[in-house]
mmCIF file of C-alpha atoms in Angstrom:
data_model
loop_
_atom_site.group_PDB
_atom_site.id
_atom_site.type_symbol
_atom_site.label_atom_id
_atom_site.label_comp_id
_atom_site.label_asym_id
_atom_site.label_seq_id
_atom_site.Cartn_x
_atom_site.Cartn_y
_atom_site.Cartn_z
ATOM 1 C CA UNK A 194 109.580 43.114 -105.653
ATOM 2 C CA UNK A 195 112.136 45.440 -107.108
ATOM 3 C CA UNK A 196 114.297 47.787 -105.049
ATOM 4 C CA UNK A 197 116.382 50.740 -106.209
ATOM 5 C CA UNK A 198 117.514 54.166 -105.082
ATOM 6 C CA UNK A 199 114.786 56.790 -105.459
ATOM 7 C CA UNK A 200 115.717 59.529 -107.954
ATOM 8 C CA UNK A 201 114.546 62.398 -105.667
ATOM 9 C CA UNK A 202 113.148 64.316 -108.640
ATOM 10 C CA UNK A 203 109.912 66.247 -108.220
ATOM 11 C CA UNK A 204 106.812 64.695 -109.690
ATOM 12 C CA UNK A 205 103.917 62.398 -108.974
ATOM 13 C CA UNK A 206 104.725 59.995 -106.125
ATOM 14 C CA UNK A 207 102.824 57.255 -108.004
ATOM 15 C CA UNK A 208 105.466 57.179 -110.745
ATOM 16 C CA UNK A 209 108.467 54.829 -110.441
ATOM 17 C CA UNK A 210 111.093 57.575 -109.877
ATOM 18 C CA UNK A 211 113.708 55.228 -111.275
ATOM 19 C CA UNK A 212 116.442 56.353 -113.616
ATOM 20 C CA UNK A 213 118.917 54.328 -115.646
ATOM 21 C CA UNK A 214 121.759 55.761 -113.576
ATOM 22 C CA UNK A 215 120.179 54.679 -110.285
ATOM 23 C CA UNK A 216 121.621 51.469 -108.900
ATOM 24 C CA UNK A 217 119.477 48.489 -108.050
ATOM 25 C CA UNK A 218 119.389 47.645 -104.357
ATOM 26 C CA UNK A 219 120.222 44.070 -103.404
ATOM 27 C CA UNK A 220 118.371 41.847 -100.965
ATOM 28 C CA UNK A 221 121.497 41.893 -98.777
ATOM 29 C CA UNK A 222 121.318 45.708 -98.595
ATOM 30 C CA UNK A 223 117.658 45.501 -97.586
ATOM 31 C CA UNK A 224 118.516 42.839 -95.011
ATOM 32 C CA UNK A 225 121.262 45.082 -93.596
ATOM 33 C CA UNK A 226 118.584 47.655 -92.719
ATOM 34 C CA UNK A 227 116.299 44.886 -91.384
ATOM 35 C CA UNK A 228 113.793 44.976 -94.271
ATOM 36 C CA UNK A 229 112.506 41.489 -95.045
ATOM 37 C CA UNK A 230 110.741 40.207 -98.134
ATOM 38 C CA UNK A 231 108.994 37.077 -99.378
ATOM 39 C CA UNK A 232 107.096 36.327 -102.554
ATOM 40 C CA UNK A 233 104.066 34.164 -101.850
ATOM 41 C CA UNK A 234 102.057 33.398 -105.002
ATOM 42 C CA UNK A 235 98.382 34.285 -104.670
ATOM 43 C CA UNK A 236 97.289 30.754 -105.499
ATOM 44 C CA UNK A 237 97.203 28.978 -102.141
ATOM 45 C CA UNK A 238 98.699 31.944 -100.291
ATOM 46 C CA UNK A 239 96.640 31.482 -97.101
ATOM 47 C CA UNK A 240 98.600 28.442 -95.895
ATOM 48 C CA UNK A 241 101.977 30.105 -96.456
ATOM 49 C CA UNK A 242 100.821 33.424 -95.021
ATOM 50 C CA UNK A 243 99.501 31.603 -91.947
ATOM 51 C CA UNK A 244 102.883 29.879 -91.532
ATOM 52 C CA UNK A 245 104.738 33.216 -91.660
ATOM 53 C CA UNK A 246 102.222 34.705 -89.211
ATOM 54 C CA UNK A 247 102.679 31.812 -86.777
ATOM 55 C CA UNK A 248 106.480 31.880 -87.037
ATOM 56 C CA UNK A 249 106.653 35.647 -86.399
ATOM 57 C CA UNK A 250 103.890 35.845 -83.785
ATOM 58 C CA UNK A 251 101.303 37.792 -85.800
ATOM 59 C CA UNK A 252 97.941 37.128 -84.177
ATOM 60 C CA UNK A 253 95.669 39.541 -86.060
ATOM 61 C CA UNK A 254 95.130 40.713 -89.606
ATOM 62 C CA UNK A 255 92.839 42.765 -91.751
ATOM 63 C CA UNK A 256 92.485 43.638 -95.414
ATOM 64 C CA UNK A 257 92.624 47.222 -96.607
ATOM 65 C CA UNK A 258 91.837 48.491 -100.086
ATOM 66 C CA UNK A 259 93.328 51.806 -101.072
ATOM 67 C CA UNK A 260 91.529 53.120 -104.138
ATOM 68 C CA UNK A 261 89.626 56.176 -105.305
ATOM 69 C CA UNK A 262 86.469 54.082 -105.521
ATOM 70 C CA UNK A 263 86.870 52.732 -102.005
ATOM 71 C CA UNK A 264 87.998 55.918 -100.224
ATOM 72 C CA UNK A 265 86.119 58.500 -102.309
ATOM 73 C CA UNK A 266 86.826 62.085 -101.281
ATOM 74 C CA UNK A 267 89.358 60.906 -98.656
ATOM 75 C CA UNK A 268 91.590 59.210 -101.254
ATOM 76 C CA UNK A 269 94.046 62.071 -101.870
ATOM 77 C CA UNK A 270 94.182 62.972 -98.162
ATOM 78 C CA UNK A 271 94.985 59.359 -97.223
ATOM 79 C CA UNK A 272 97.677 59.118 -99.911
ATOM 80 C CA UNK A 273 99.329 62.262 -98.561
ATOM 81 C CA UNK A 274 99.257 60.868 -95.000
ATOM 82 C CA UNK A 275 100.769 57.524 -96.096
ATOM 83 C CA UNK A 276 103.467 59.353 -98.086
ATOM 84 C CA UNK A 277 104.574 61.616 -95.255
ATOM 85 C CA UNK A 278 107.815 60.234 -93.776
ATOM 86 C CA UNK A 279 107.163 58.387 -90.519
ATOM 87 C CA UNK A 280 108.025 55.500 -88.216
ATOM 88 C CA UNK A 281 105.926 53.022 -86.272
ATOM 89 C CA UNK A 282 106.529 51.460 -82.896
ATOM 90 C CA UNK A 283 105.556 48.080 -84.387
ATOM 91 C CA UNK A 284 106.683 46.215 -87.474
ATOM 92 C CA UNK A 285 104.772 47.048 -90.626
ATOM 93 C CA UNK A 286 103.820 43.807 -92.372
ATOM 94 C CA UNK A 287 102.040 43.947 -95.717
ATOM 95 C CA UNK A 288 101.016 41.219 -98.169
ATOM 96 C CA UNK A 289 99.925 42.656 -101.517
ATOM 97 C CA UNK A 290 96.905 40.831 -102.940
ATOM 98 C CA UNK A 291 96.038 43.105 -105.856
ATOM 99 C CA UNK A 292 97.387 46.275 -107.445
ATOM 100 C CA UNK A 293 100.666 47.603 -106.187
ATOM 101 C CA UNK A 294 102.682 50.460 -104.883
ATOM 102 C CA UNK A 295 105.939 51.717 -103.484
ATOM 103 C CA UNK A 296 107.404 51.535 -100.018
ATOM 104 C CA UNK A 297 110.220 54.038 -99.667
ATOM 105 C CA UNK A 298 112.589 53.331 -96.768
ATOM 106 C CA UNK A 299 115.497 55.369 -95.450
ATOM 107 C CA UNK A 300 118.823 53.627 -95.699
ATOM 108 C CA UNK A 301 120.879 54.125 -92.559
ATOM 109 C CA UNK A 302 123.273 55.721 -92.060
ATOM 110 C CA UNK A 303 123.165 57.481 -95.492
ATOM 111 C CA UNK A 304 119.526 58.604 -95.123
ATOM 112 C CA UNK A 305 118.992 57.934 -98.849
ATOM 113 C CA UNK A 306 115.569 56.771 -100.015
ATOM 114 C CA UNK A 307 115.337 53.208 -101.268
ATOM 115 C CA UNK A 308 112.182 52.599 -103.293
ATOM 116 C CA UNK A 309 110.668 49.120 -103.077
ATOM 117 C CA UNK A 310 108.125 48.404 -105.803
ATOM 118 C CA UNK A 311 105.612 45.782 -104.670
ATOM 119 C CA UNK A 312 102.830 43.956 -106.468
ATOM 120 C CA UNK A 313 100.513 41.002 -105.954
ATOM 121 C CA UNK A 314 102.209 38.173 -104.068
ATOM 122 C CA UNK A 315 104.814 40.340 -102.335
ATOM 123 C CA UNK A 316 105.098 40.251 -98.535
ATOM 124 C CA UNK A 317 107.179 43.018 -97.009
ATOM 125 C CA UNK A 318 108.204 43.505 -93.377
ATOM 126 C CA UNK A 319 109.514 46.881 -92.251
ATOM 127 C CA UNK A 320 111.049 46.960 -88.783
ATOM 128 C CA UNK A 321 109.754 49.214 -86.031
ATOM 129 C CA UNK A 322 111.677 52.481 -86.037
ATOM 130 C CA UNK A 323 112.625 52.642 -89.744
ATOM 131 C CA UNK A 324 111.675 55.857 -91.535
ATOM 132 C CA UNK A 325 109.443 55.068 -94.480
ATOM 133 C CA UNK A 326 106.470 56.142 -96.573
ATOM 134 C CA UNK A 327 104.019 54.482 -98.980
ATOM 135 C CA UNK A 328 102.289 55.312 -102.230
ATOM 136 C CA UNK A 329 100.117 53.377 -104.606
ATOM 137 C CA UNK A 330 101.571 53.144 -108.107
ATOM 138 C CA UNK A 331 100.008 54.351 -111.368
ATOM 139 C CA UNK A 332 97.248 51.739 -111.043
ATOM 140 C CA UNK A 333 95.928 53.855 -108.128
ATOM 141 C CA UNK A 334 94.853 50.786 -106.198
ATOM 142 C CA UNK A 335 96.146 48.190 -103.825
ATOM 143 C CA UNK A 336 94.386 45.510 -101.789
ATOM 144 C CA UNK A 337 96.626 44.488 -98.943
ATOM 145 C CA UNK A 338 96.539 42.120 -95.998
ATOM 146 C CA UNK A 339 98.024 43.810 -92.953
ATOM 147 C CA UNK A 340 99.362 41.548 -90.211
ATOM 148 C CA UNK A 341 99.702 42.591 -86.564
ATOM 149 C CA UNK A 342 101.253 41.079 -83.446
ATOM 150 C CA UNK A 343 98.492 42.675 -81.366
ATOM 151 C CA UNK A 344 95.290 44.532 -82.219
ATOM 152 C CA UNK A 345 95.154 46.130 -85.692
ATOM 153 C CA UNK A 346 96.369 49.724 -85.617
ATOM 154 C CA UNK A 347 98.194 52.221 -87.774
ATOM 155 C CA UNK A 348 99.895 54.855 -85.658
ATOM 156 C CA UNK A 349 102.379 57.001 -87.546
ATOM 157 C CA UNK A 350 105.016 59.074 -85.795
ATOM 158 C CA UNK A 351 106.014 61.681 -88.347
ATOM 159 C CA UNK A 352 109.680 62.572 -88.696
ATOM 160 C CA UNK A 353 110.841 65.248 -86.267
ATOM 161 C CA UNK A 354 113.469 65.803 -83.590
ATOM 162 C CA UNK A 355 111.145 63.927 -81.254
ATOM 163 C CA UNK A 356 110.821 60.904 -83.557
ATOM 164 C CA UNK A 357 114.617 60.785 -83.888
ATOM 165 C CA UNK A 358 114.823 60.115 -80.139
ATOM 166 C CA UNK A 359 111.885 57.697 -79.985
ATOM 167 C CA UNK A 360 112.997 54.528 -78.144
ATOM 168 C CA UNK A 361 111.907 52.341 -81.084
ATOM 169 C CA UNK A 362 113.972 54.473 -83.468
ATOM 170 C CA UNK A 363 117.027 54.250 -81.182
ATOM 171 C CA UNK A 364 116.567 50.470 -80.815
ATOM 172 C CA UNK A 365 116.312 50.128 -84.602
ATOM 173 C CA UNK A 366 119.501 52.136 -85.196
ATOM 174 C CA UNK A 367 121.334 50.097 -82.545
ATOM 175 C CA UNK A 368 120.174 46.850 -84.166
ATOM 176 C CA UNK A 369 121.577 47.739 -87.588
ATOM 177 C CA UNK A 370 124.805 49.054 -86.106
ATOM 178 C CA UNK A 371 125.280 45.854 -84.091
ATOM 179 C CA UNK A 372 124.648 43.726 -87.180
ATOM 180 C CA UNK A 373 127.163 45.639 -89.331
#
C-alpha cells in the first residue's frame, strides 16, 4: 500500500496521478480519518483474514473480479460507477488477491483526495460515511475478497447535499473530530 495526495490533473483514472511534488501520506494521517490497513501475504492468508474477520465481526464475504474479460460490455460502465464519489452506510473492507487499483478517499476537513494504491496482499478498511471512489490500475484487473458484517451488498450514496446530511456521514465526521 502506498498513499499520497492525488494530483487532480485530468487523465485516465487508472494512472497513478502522482507527482514528485505531491507529499506522501503517512499511516497516522490515514488513521486520523479512520482508514485502516493491513498487509497479509497471500501465502496462508485465509487464517489471518479469518482472524481479522472474527475480531471485527465480519460474518460474510465474497470474491469479486473486476476485469474486461469478466465484465465484458459492462466493464467501462462499472468502472465509472465505482469511480463516482460516494459513501456507504457500512464499512468497506477489501482484501486484494490479484491485480490492483486505487482507493481515493477525501481527507477531512480539507476535502483533498488521498490516493491509496493497493495490490495483492493489501487489506483496506474504509469507515462508513467517508467519501471515496475506486479504480483499477493500469493492469485493468483486480480480484478482491469483500468482507461484510451482514449480507453482502454494495449500496453507494453518491455525493450530494443529501449525502452530506446522511446520519452515517455525520457520525463519521463527529468521530474524526472527537479523535483529533
